[in-house]
Amino acid sequence: MTNDNYIQWRMNPFKQQGVYEKMAAHFELHLIREVLAFQQTHATYTKTPLHTLDALAATLGVASIYAKDESKRFGLNAFKVLGGIYAIAKYIANRLNMPFENLSFEQLRTPEVKKQLGTLTFISATDGNHGRGVAWAARELGHESIIYMPKGSSQQRLEAIRAEGADASIREVNYDECVRECAKLADEHGYIVVQDTAWPGYQEIPLWIMQGYASIAYEITEQLAQVEAERPTHIFLQAGVGSFAASIAAYFSQLYQDNPPVIVVAEAVEAACYYKSFTSETGEIHIVDGDMPTIMAGLACGEPNTDAYEILRHYATATFACTNEIAATGMRQYANPVGTDAKIISGESGAVTLGLVVYLQRFADKEIREQLNLNEQSRVLVISTEGDTDEAQYDNVTVLGHYPLEV
């Protein structure tokens, strides 16, 4: 293991061969197909694009790069709504003892359902994208939401959440403290916490959120099949609390049990709880506390989802703690495509994985690529999880060149 000015990395010494049955069973093909079937009942559902960046792949010396663009999701500029819409719907269905199979979005909006439930209040902490998705889903189903954001959050992201009808505010604490504040308010007032991080006694809704995220992976397998593309050998996934990364990792690892892909986790160095946990002798969760001054707002989370951590502890091959420069590299690469590759507008948290791939192939030690088996036969999958959710920051990076690599 070697570290430099832009990355710290660690192979996962706790990875286990085979399927992690305790959690992987929740991400089997038929279950995620049911999740996606519900999401598709909303009138504005569309499948987000999966681009093949062939020119960039040739430049970087890999066989192919697949890039999923989640900025197109439900008009919300990020993927997070997939978790919120499914979790809230699942909660309502369970509360009313409605079978979820073949359930539609419109059925949950009927006057009969509203009469039985009244008006519910869903509460969540967010760095931006998750809260907007929760607020949107709650409003679409005729309910209310309260959203807390950590200090330093983007004003644009706050206003976007308020535009979805939420009572939203920026608190003077970090993300993890916001989560605790929301949980306390929920206990006091009977609100429903919709959070993608789990802790003892709060695991059901986070699991539903993760299953909602996994529909991205289902879409990807369909899109690869449509163009008869070979399955990915390497999947780079960004992690904050780890729910997104774990859901995609669990889905693909159990789908391709005979030859699972290499799973690489990318974090912000200021909030690198997975890197620090994998670096420990025992593999126990390491919590990162305090301020997290990273441009990767969606990854500024220092306490892993406990269930997501167990999934990634079993499936992840390596973890990388990345500086702002890695994310900025990815943003600029997406914005300035090679040859005829598609241009993708990708925000700070969305672009860090492509930035890491570019850095590893162009500037990092050969040892890292060898340990990851990243070479000219590799088929790499990255998921741009957000668009320009903070337009000023996006312009600072892609137009003004902030956070340049000095190599």
Tab-separated table of C-alpha atoms in Angstrom:
chain	number	residue	atom	x	y	z
A	1	MET	CA	0.000	0.000	0.000
A	2	THR	CA	1.290	3.450	-0.966
A	3	ASN	CA	-0.321	6.828	-0.431
A	4	ASP	CA	0.309	10.133	-2.194
A	5	ASN	CA	-1.013	13.684	-2.095
A	6	TYR	CA	-4.337	12.787	-3.703
A	7	ILE	CA	-5.290	9.281	-2.615
A	8	GLN	CA	-4.949	6.999	0.360
A	9	TRP	CA	-5.876	3.437	-0.359
A	10	ARG	CA	-6.207	0.025	1.162
A	11	MET	CA	-7.003	-3.427	-0.134
A	12	ASN	CA	-9.829	-4.870	1.945
A	13	PRO	CA	-8.314	-7.561	4.182
A	14	PHE	CA	-11.759	-8.671	5.361
A	15	LYS	CA	-13.231	-9.533	1.962
A	16	GLN	CA	-14.809	-12.991	1.844
A	17	GLN	CA	-15.383	-15.236	-1.112
A	18	GLY	CA	-18.904	-16.286	-2.041
A	19	VAL	CA	-22.242	-14.627	-1.436
A	20	TYR	CA	-22.925	-12.852	1.835
A	21	GLU	CA	-26.303	-14.500	2.312
A	22	LYS	CA	-27.517	-12.466	5.285
A	23	MET	CA	-27.879	-9.281	3.218
A	24	ALA	CA	-27.434	-10.377	-0.395
A	25	ALA	CA	-30.793	-12.122	-0.330
A	26	HIS	CA	-32.445	-8.692	-0.204
A	27	PHE	CA	-30.904	-7.768	-3.563
A	28	GLU	CA	-31.813	-10.763	-5.669
A	29	LEU	CA	-32.982	-10.136	-9.199
A	30	HIS	CA	-36.701	-10.796	-8.649
A	31	LEU	CA	-36.885	-8.483	-5.629
A	32	ILE	CA	-35.200	-5.564	-7.357
A	33	ARG	CA	-37.363	-6.155	-10.417
A	34	GLU	CA	-40.398	-5.622	-8.155
A	35	VAL	CA	-38.865	-2.416	-6.769
A	36	LEU	CA	-38.238	-1.078	-10.255
A	37	ALA	CA	-41.724	-2.078	-11.380
A	38	PHE	CA	-43.189	0.204	-8.694
A	39	GLN	CA	-40.835	3.077	-9.512
A	40	GLN	CA	-41.842	2.782	-13.160
A	41	THR	CA	-45.506	3.430	-12.272
A	42	HIS	CA	-44.750	7.106	-11.702
A	43	ALA	CA	-45.661	9.109	-14.805
A	44	THR	CA	-42.262	10.815	-15.025
A	45	TYR	CA	-40.138	7.675	-14.772
A	46	THR	CA	-37.548	7.252	-17.492
A	47	LYS	CA	-34.521	5.002	-17.672
A	48	THR	CA	-31.361	7.073	-17.274
A	49	PRO	CA	-28.663	6.839	-19.975
A	50	LEU	CA	-25.788	4.389	-19.876
A	51	HIS	CA	-22.968	5.758	-22.042
A	52	THR	CA	-19.971	3.859	-23.366
A	53	LEU	CA	-16.934	6.138	-23.237
A	54	ASP	CA	-14.918	4.286	-25.859
A	55	ALA	CA	-12.495	7.090	-26.689
A	56	LEU	CA	-11.656	7.682	-23.031
A	57	ALA	CA	-11.232	3.950	-22.480
A	58	ALA	CA	-8.721	3.786	-25.326
A	59	THR	CA	-6.865	6.798	-23.933
A	60	LEU	CA	-6.661	5.272	-20.449
A	61	GLY	CA	-5.735	1.794	-21.633
A	62	VAL	CA	-8.779	-0.189	-20.532
A	63	ALA	CA	-11.172	-2.240	-22.654
A	64	SER	CA	-14.271	-0.139	-21.962
A	65	ILE	CA	-15.825	2.409	-19.649
A	66	TYR	CA	-19.560	2.401	-18.962
A	67	ALA	CA	-20.945	5.575	-17.370
A	68	LYS	CA	-24.498	5.749	-15.993
A	69	ASP	CA	-25.848	9.329	-15.883
A	70	GLU	CA	-28.172	9.785	-12.898
A	71	SER	CA	-28.613	13.529	-13.448
A	72	LYS	CA	-31.620	12.576	-15.582
A	73	ARG	CA	-33.556	10.878	-12.746
A	74	PHE	CA	-37.129	12.167	-12.267
A	75	GLY	CA	-35.997	15.692	-13.126
A	76	LEU	CA	-34.242	15.936	-9.747
A	77	ASN	CA	-30.623	15.934	-10.969
A	78	ALA	CA	-29.601	12.965	-8.784
A	79	PHE	CA	-30.320	9.304	-8.073
A	80	LYS	CA	-31.374	9.578	-4.429
A	81	VAL	CA	-35.102	9.800	-5.098
A	82	LEU	CA	-35.084	6.117	-6.050
A	83	GLY	CA	-34.555	5.243	-2.397
A	84	GLY	CA	-36.970	7.777	-0.947
A	85	ILE	CA	-39.864	6.985	-3.271
A	86	TYR	CA	-39.634	3.253	-2.620
A	87	ALA	CA	-39.135	3.522	1.154
A	88	ILE	CA	-42.035	5.919	1.669
A	89	ALA	CA	-44.312	3.831	-0.539
A	90	LYS	CA	-43.287	0.639	1.242
A	91	TYR	CA	-43.923	2.258	4.628
A	92	ILE	CA	-47.422	3.378	3.599
A	93	ALA	CA	-48.276	0.007	2.069
A	94	ASN	CA	-47.151	-1.842	5.194
A	95	ARG	CA	-49.025	0.519	7.473
A	96	LEU	CA	-52.249	-0.118	5.534
A	97	ASN	CA	-51.562	-3.842	5.018
A	98	MET	CA	-51.594	-3.370	1.248
A	99	PRO	CA	-49.754	-6.026	-0.802
A	100	PHE	CA	-46.831	-4.390	-2.577
A	101	GLU	CA	-46.808	-6.678	-5.583
A	102	ASN	CA	-48.410	-4.863	-8.526
A	103	LEU	CA	-48.921	-1.734	-6.391
A	104	SER	CA	-48.870	1.529	-8.336
A	105	PHE	CA	-47.991	5.056	-7.387
A	106	GLU	CA	-51.497	6.230	-8.217
A	107	GLN	CA	-53.054	3.735	-5.807
A	108	LEU	CA	-51.170	5.405	-2.955
A	109	ARG	CA	-52.522	8.815	-3.976
A	110	THR	CA	-56.197	7.923	-3.813
A	111	PRO	CA	-58.602	9.753	-1.445
A	112	GLU	CA	-59.272	6.434	0.303
A	113	VAL	CA	-55.615	6.013	1.231
A	114	LYS	CA	-55.345	9.637	2.376
A	115	LYS	CA	-58.470	9.263	4.519
A	116	GLN	CA	-56.990	6.239	6.292
A	117	LEU	CA	-53.603	7.828	6.878
A	118	GLY	CA	-54.282	11.506	7.307
A	119	THR	CA	-51.199	13.626	6.700
A	120	LEU	CA	-47.902	12.033	7.670
A	121	THR	CA	-44.647	13.890	8.266
A	122	PHE	CA	-41.424	12.350	7.004
A	123	ILE	CA	-38.153	13.694	8.376
A	124	SER	CA	-34.604	13.264	7.129
A	125	ALA	CA	-31.073	14.622	7.291
A	126	THR	CA	-29.291	15.270	4.026
A	127	ASP	CA	-26.386	16.900	2.261
A	128	GLY	CA	-28.833	17.753	-0.513
A	129	ASN	CA	-29.869	15.016	-2.914
A	130	HIS	CA	-31.456	12.538	-0.504
A	131	GLY	CA	-33.498	15.232	1.212
A	132	ARG	CA	-34.790	16.563	-2.070
A	133	GLY	CA	-35.858	13.066	-3.062
A	134	VAL	CA	-37.653	12.508	0.251
A	135	ALA	CA	-39.379	15.891	0.009
A	136	TRP	CA	-40.445	15.182	-3.571
A	137	ALA	CA	-41.790	11.712	-2.751
A	138	ALA	CA	-43.656	12.953	0.334
A	139	ARG	CA	-45.257	15.805	-1.593
A	140	GLU	CA	-46.168	13.587	-4.534
A	141	LEU	CA	-48.024	11.273	-2.132
A	142	GLY	CA	-49.787	14.113	-0.321
A	143	HIS	CA	-47.694	14.241	2.847
A	144	GLU	CA	-45.274	16.635	4.547
A	145	SER	CA	-41.542	16.592	5.142
A	146	ILE	CA	-38.924	18.152	7.381
A	147	ILE	CA	-35.357	18.191	6.103
A	148	TYR	CA	-32.223	19.110	8.072
A	149	MET	CA	-28.923	19.901	6.351
A	150	PRO	CA	-25.446	20.150	7.940
A	151	LYS	CA	-23.571	23.409	8.318
A	152	GLY	CA	-21.817	24.557	5.191
A	153	SER	CA	-24.520	23.119	2.926
A	154	SER	CA	-25.158	24.754	-0.424
A	155	GLN	CA	-27.873	27.411	-0.432
A	156	GLN	CA	-28.907	26.247	-3.892
A	157	ARG	CA	-29.450	22.714	-2.608
A	158	LEU	CA	-31.466	24.077	0.324
A	159	GLU	CA	-33.732	26.098	-1.972
A	160	ALA	CA	-34.202	23.089	-4.249
A	161	ILE	CA	-35.476	21.082	-1.272
A	162	ARG	CA	-37.798	23.878	-0.177
A	163	ALA	CA	-39.146	24.038	-3.728
A	164	GLU	CA	-40.377	20.460	-3.238
A	165	GLY	CA	-42.535	21.631	-0.324
A	166	ALA	CA	-40.295	20.688	2.597
A	167	ASP	CA	-39.715	22.571	5.833
A	168	ALA	CA	-35.955	22.637	5.287
A	169	SER	CA	-33.129	24.341	7.174
A	170	ILE	CA	-29.353	24.280	7.553
A	171	ARG	CA	-28.181	23.353	11.055
A	172	GLU	CA	-24.958	24.301	12.820
A	173	VAL	CA	-23.784	20.691	13.137
A	174	ASN	CA	-22.324	18.068	10.827
A	175	TYR	CA	-24.339	15.490	8.884
A	176	ASP	CA	-24.224	12.758	11.507
A	177	GLU	CA	-25.453	15.128	14.210
A	178	CYS	CA	-28.281	16.152	11.872
A	179	VAL	CA	-29.299	12.506	11.694
A	180	ARG	CA	-29.453	12.341	15.487
A	181	GLU	CA	-31.500	15.537	15.664
A	182	CYS	CA	-34.000	14.110	13.182
A	183	ALA	CA	-34.302	10.853	15.114
A	184	LYS	CA	-34.955	12.792	18.336
A	185	LEU	CA	-37.645	14.948	16.729
A	186	ALA	CA	-39.285	11.878	15.235
A	187	ASP	CA	-39.491	10.238	18.667
A	188	GLU	CA	-40.967	13.381	20.201
A	189	HIS	CA	-43.562	14.156	17.508
A	190	GLY	CA	-44.364	10.869	15.795
A	191	TYR	CA	-42.589	11.708	12.537
A	192	ILE	CA	-41.237	8.971	10.286
A	193	VAL	CA	-37.462	8.986	9.798
A	194	VAL	CA	-36.459	8.247	6.192
A	195	GLN	CA	-32.701	7.868	6.415
A	196	ASP	CA	-30.341	5.767	4.306
A	197	THR	CA	-28.113	5.016	7.261
A	198	ALA	CA	-28.933	2.196	9.673
A	199	TRP	CA	-28.248	1.805	13.372
A	200	PRO	CA	-29.395	-0.757	15.953
A	201	GLY	CA	-33.192	-0.624	16.048
A	202	TYR	CA	-33.472	1.317	12.793
A	203	GLN	CA	-32.805	-0.983	9.865
A	204	GLU	CA	-36.005	-1.624	7.917
A	205	ILE	CA	-36.392	1.736	6.155
A	206	PRO	CA	-32.657	1.986	5.324
A	207	LEU	CA	-32.896	-1.456	3.711
A	208	TRP	CA	-35.847	-0.306	1.595
A	209	ILE	CA	-33.877	2.759	0.542
A	210	MET	CA	-30.957	0.563	-0.481
A	211	GLN	CA	-33.278	-1.680	-2.471
A	212	GLY	CA	-34.571	1.458	-4.180
A	213	TYR	CA	-31.028	2.384	-5.162
A	214	ALA	CA	-30.372	-1.118	-6.512
A	215	SER	CA	-32.848	-0.554	-9.343
A	216	ILE	CA	-30.018	1.434	-10.974
A	217	ALA	CA	-28.044	-1.800	-11.202
A	218	TYR	CA	-31.040	-3.617	-12.671
A	219	GLU	CA	-31.358	-0.924	-15.347
A	220	ILE	CA	-27.662	-1.235	-16.126
A	221	THR	CA	-27.889	-4.986	-16.707
A	222	GLU	CA	-30.823	-4.427	-19.062
A	223	GLN	CA	-28.958	-1.724	-20.979
A	224	LEU	CA	-25.796	-3.805	-21.309
A	225	ALA	CA	-27.862	-6.707	-22.621
A	226	GLN	CA	-29.583	-4.488	-25.186
A	227	VAL	CA	-26.268	-3.604	-26.820
A	228	GLU	CA	-24.762	-7.053	-26.184
A	229	ALA	CA	-21.992	-5.495	-24.103
A	230	GLU	CA	-19.903	-7.648	-21.825
A	231	ARG	CA	-20.478	-7.342	-18.099
A	232	PRO	CA	-18.195	-5.060	-16.081
A	233	THR	CA	-15.077	-6.458	-14.468
A	234	HIS	CA	-14.555	-3.405	-12.215
A	235	ILE	CA	-17.180	-1.233	-10.526
A	236	PHE	CA	-16.128	2.019	-8.878
A	237	LEU	CA	-18.668	3.230	-6.302
A	238	GLN	CA	-18.755	6.375	-4.196
A	239	ALA	CA	-19.562	6.047	-0.500
A	240	GLY	CA	-20.763	8.401	2.195
A	241	VAL	CA	-22.641	6.224	4.673
A	242	GLY	CA	-22.211	3.502	2.054
A	243	SER	CA	-25.850	2.638	1.301
A	244	PHE	CA	-25.583	3.327	-2.417
A	245	ALA	CA	-22.263	1.536	-2.825
A	246	ALA	CA	-23.449	-1.470	-0.824
A	247	SER	CA	-26.689	-1.828	-2.775
A	248	ILE	CA	-24.919	-1.845	-6.146
A	249	ALA	CA	-22.154	-4.116	-4.845
A	250	ALA	CA	-24.618	-6.617	-3.377
A	251	TYR	CA	-26.699	-6.748	-6.547
A	252	PHE	CA	-23.802	-7.352	-8.939
A	253	SER	CA	-21.913	-9.678	-6.602
A	254	GLN	CA	-24.840	-12.040	-6.243
A	255	LEU	CA	-25.852	-11.679	-9.918
A	256	TYR	CA	-22.371	-12.674	-11.086
A	257	GLN	CA	-21.549	-15.171	-8.351
A	258	ASP	CA	-19.406	-17.258	-10.671
A	259	ASN	CA	-17.045	-14.364	-11.372
A	260	PRO	CA	-17.926	-11.286	-9.300
A	261	PRO	CA	-16.583	-7.887	-10.318
A	262	VAL	CA	-13.862	-6.005	-8.507
A	263	ILE	CA	-15.650	-3.494	-6.251
A	264	VAL	CA	-13.723	-0.286	-5.521
A	265	VAL	CA	-15.058	2.167	-2.936
A	266	ALA	CA	-14.231	5.889	-3.286
A	267	GLU	CA	-14.664	8.332	-0.384
A	268	ALA	CA	-13.823	11.912	0.474
A	269	VAL	CA	-10.612	11.915	2.492
A	270	GLU	CA	-12.200	14.143	5.127
A	271	ALA	CA	-14.915	11.540	5.793
A	272	ALA	CA	-13.091	8.306	5.000
A	273	CYS	CA	-14.822	6.021	7.490
A	274	TYR	CA	-14.565	2.961	5.222
A	275	TYR	CA	-10.875	3.483	4.520
A	276	LYS	CA	-10.153	3.893	8.234
A	277	SER	CA	-12.287	0.877	9.129
A	278	PHE	CA	-10.550	-1.347	6.577
A	279	THR	CA	-7.193	-0.095	7.859
A	280	SER	CA	-7.959	-1.217	11.411
A	281	GLU	CA	-6.778	-4.572	12.693
A	282	THR	CA	-10.241	-5.907	13.501
A	283	GLY	CA	-12.363	-4.388	10.736
A	284	GLU	CA	-14.692	-2.778	13.255
A	285	ILE	CA	-16.422	0.415	12.184
A	286	HIS	CA	-14.326	3.554	12.552
A	287	ILE	CA	-16.344	6.755	12.935
A	288	VAL	CA	-14.987	10.040	11.575
A	289	ASP	CA	-16.213	13.064	13.545
A	290	GLY	CA	-15.992	16.840	13.333
A	291	ASP	CA	-16.145	19.176	10.362
A	292	MET	CA	-15.749	17.689	6.891
A	293	PRO	CA	-14.705	20.511	4.541
A	294	THR	CA	-14.922	18.659	1.247
A	295	ILE	CA	-16.572	19.743	-1.996
A	296	MET	CA	-18.054	16.231	-2.128
A	297	ALA	CA	-21.036	17.214	0.031
A	298	GLY	CA	-22.922	14.011	-0.699
A	299	LEU	CA	-20.033	11.973	0.710
A	300	ALA	CA	-19.417	14.067	3.848
A	301	CYS	CA	-20.672	11.370	6.203
A	302	GLY	CA	-18.470	9.937	8.934
A	303	GLU	CA	-20.637	7.129	10.308
A	304	PRO	CA	-21.294	4.136	8.037
A	305	ASN	CA	-24.682	2.530	7.667
A	306	THR	CA	-24.050	-0.569	9.773
A	307	ASP	CA	-25.729	-2.943	7.303
A	308	ALA	CA	-24.044	-1.316	4.310
A	309	TYR	CA	-20.719	-1.680	6.094
A	310	GLU	CA	-21.209	-5.425	6.500
A	311	ILE	CA	-21.994	-5.766	2.786
A	312	LEU	CA	-18.928	-3.803	1.706
A	313	ARG	CA	-16.723	-5.546	4.254
A	314	HIS	CA	-17.633	-8.788	2.472
A	315	TYR	CA	-17.635	-7.579	-1.142
A	316	ALA	CA	-15.355	-4.557	-1.588
A	317	THR	CA	-11.903	-5.247	-2.994
A	318	ALA	CA	-10.356	-1.920	-2.044
A	319	THR	CA	-11.184	1.497	-0.663
A	320	PHE	CA	-9.750	4.872	-1.670
A	321	ALA	CA	-9.873	8.118	0.283
A	322	CYS	CA	-9.809	10.865	-2.346
A	323	THR	CA	-9.074	14.579	-2.206
A	324	ASN	CA	-11.104	17.305	-3.865
A	325	GLU	CA	-8.697	17.209	-6.794
A	326	ILE	CA	-9.785	13.671	-7.692
A	327	ALA	CA	-13.448	14.708	-7.799
A	328	ALA	CA	-12.593	17.826	-9.795
A	329	THR	CA	-10.637	15.722	-12.296
A	330	GLY	CA	-13.693	13.567	-12.842
A	331	MET	CA	-15.954	16.593	-13.276
A	332	ARG	CA	-13.676	18.088	-15.909
A	333	GLN	CA	-13.289	14.755	-17.696
A	334	TYR	CA	-17.042	14.298	-17.952
A	335	ALA	CA	-17.479	17.911	-19.085
A	336	ASN	CA	-14.743	17.680	-21.720
A	337	PRO	CA	-15.188	14.285	-23.370
A	338	VAL	CA	-12.599	12.614	-25.545
A	339	GLY	CA	-13.471	12.290	-29.235
A	340	THR	CA	-17.130	11.449	-29.804
A	341	ASP	CA	-17.800	10.311	-26.224
A	342	ALA	CA	-20.919	11.759	-24.602
A	343	LYS	CA	-20.647	14.862	-22.447
A	344	ILE	CA	-22.016	14.288	-18.948
A	345	ILE	CA	-22.724	17.024	-16.417
A	346	SER	CA	-21.535	15.513	-13.166
A	347	GLY	CA	-21.265	17.109	-9.738
A	348	GLU	CA	-18.572	16.686	-7.119
A	349	SER	CA	-19.864	13.489	-5.517
A	350	GLY	CA	-21.004	12.091	-8.850
A	351	ALA	CA	-17.646	12.454	-10.574
A	352	VAL	CA	-15.163	11.211	-7.979
A	353	THR	CA	-15.217	7.643	-9.304
A	354	LEU	CA	-14.319	8.612	-12.866
A	355	GLY	CA	-11.713	10.984	-11.469
A	356	LEU	CA	-10.220	8.065	-9.554
A	357	VAL	CA	-10.134	5.863	-12.658
A	358	VAL	CA	-8.376	8.635	-14.624
A	359	TYR	CA	-5.888	9.189	-11.813
A	360	LEU	CA	-5.115	5.494	-11.366
A	361	GLN	CA	-4.520	4.947	-15.067
A	362	ARG	CA	-2.522	8.100	-15.739
A	363	PHE	CA	-0.647	9.043	-12.585
A	364	ALA	CA	-0.761	6.428	-9.815
A	365	ASP	CA	1.799	3.767	-8.986
A	366	LYS	CA	1.692	0.656	-11.151
A	367	GLU	CA	1.416	-1.398	-7.964
A	368	ILE	CA	-2.139	-0.181	-7.394
A	369	ARG	CA	-3.322	-1.178	-10.850
A	370	GLU	CA	-1.671	-4.569	-10.488
A	371	GLN	CA	-3.370	-5.281	-7.164
A	372	LEU	CA	-6.728	-4.261	-8.612
A	373	ASN	CA	-6.033	-6.235	-11.804
A	374	LEU	CA	-6.881	-3.047	-13.691
A	375	ASN	CA	-5.503	-3.424	-17.197
A	376	GLU	CA	-6.258	-3.433	-20.918
A	377	GLN	CA	-8.862	-6.208	-20.467
A	378	SER	CA	-10.799	-4.317	-17.805
A	379	ARG	CA	-14.373	-3.210	-18.376
A	380	VAL	CA	-15.046	-0.395	-15.928
A	381	LEU	CA	-18.444	0.780	-14.677
A	382	VAL	CA	-18.902	4.176	-13.024
A	383	ILE	CA	-22.142	5.862	-11.977
A	384	SER	CA	-22.430	9.636	-12.035
A	385	THR	CA	-24.810	9.980	-9.115
A	386	GLU	CA	-25.604	13.693	-9.489
A	387	GLY	CA	-25.538	16.572	-11.910
A	388	ASP	CA	-24.653	20.200	-11.187
A	389	THR	CA	-26.647	20.419	-7.963
A	390	ASP	CA	-24.422	23.332	-6.900
A	391	GLU	CA	-24.009	25.332	-10.103
A	392	ALA	CA	-21.510	27.816	-8.686
A	393	GLN	CA	-19.239	25.023	-7.495
A	394	TYR	CA	-19.634	23.221	-10.812
A	395	ASP	CA	-18.520	26.326	-12.726
A	396	ASN	CA	-15.633	26.908	-10.334
A	397	VAL	CA	-14.300	23.454	-11.155
A	398	THR	CA	-15.137	22.971	-14.832
A	399	VAL	CA	-14.754	26.569	-16.061
A	400	LEU	CA	-12.347	28.231	-13.642
A	401	GLY	CA	-10.235	25.144	-13.016
A	402	HIS	CA	-10.381	25.014	-9.229
A	403	TYR	CA	-8.667	22.045	-7.521
A	404	PRO	CA	-6.183	21.172	-10.274
A	405	LEU	CA	-3.974	18.099	-10.114
A	406	GLU	CA	-0.298	19.034	-9.829
A	407	VAL	CA	1.520	16.063	-11.288
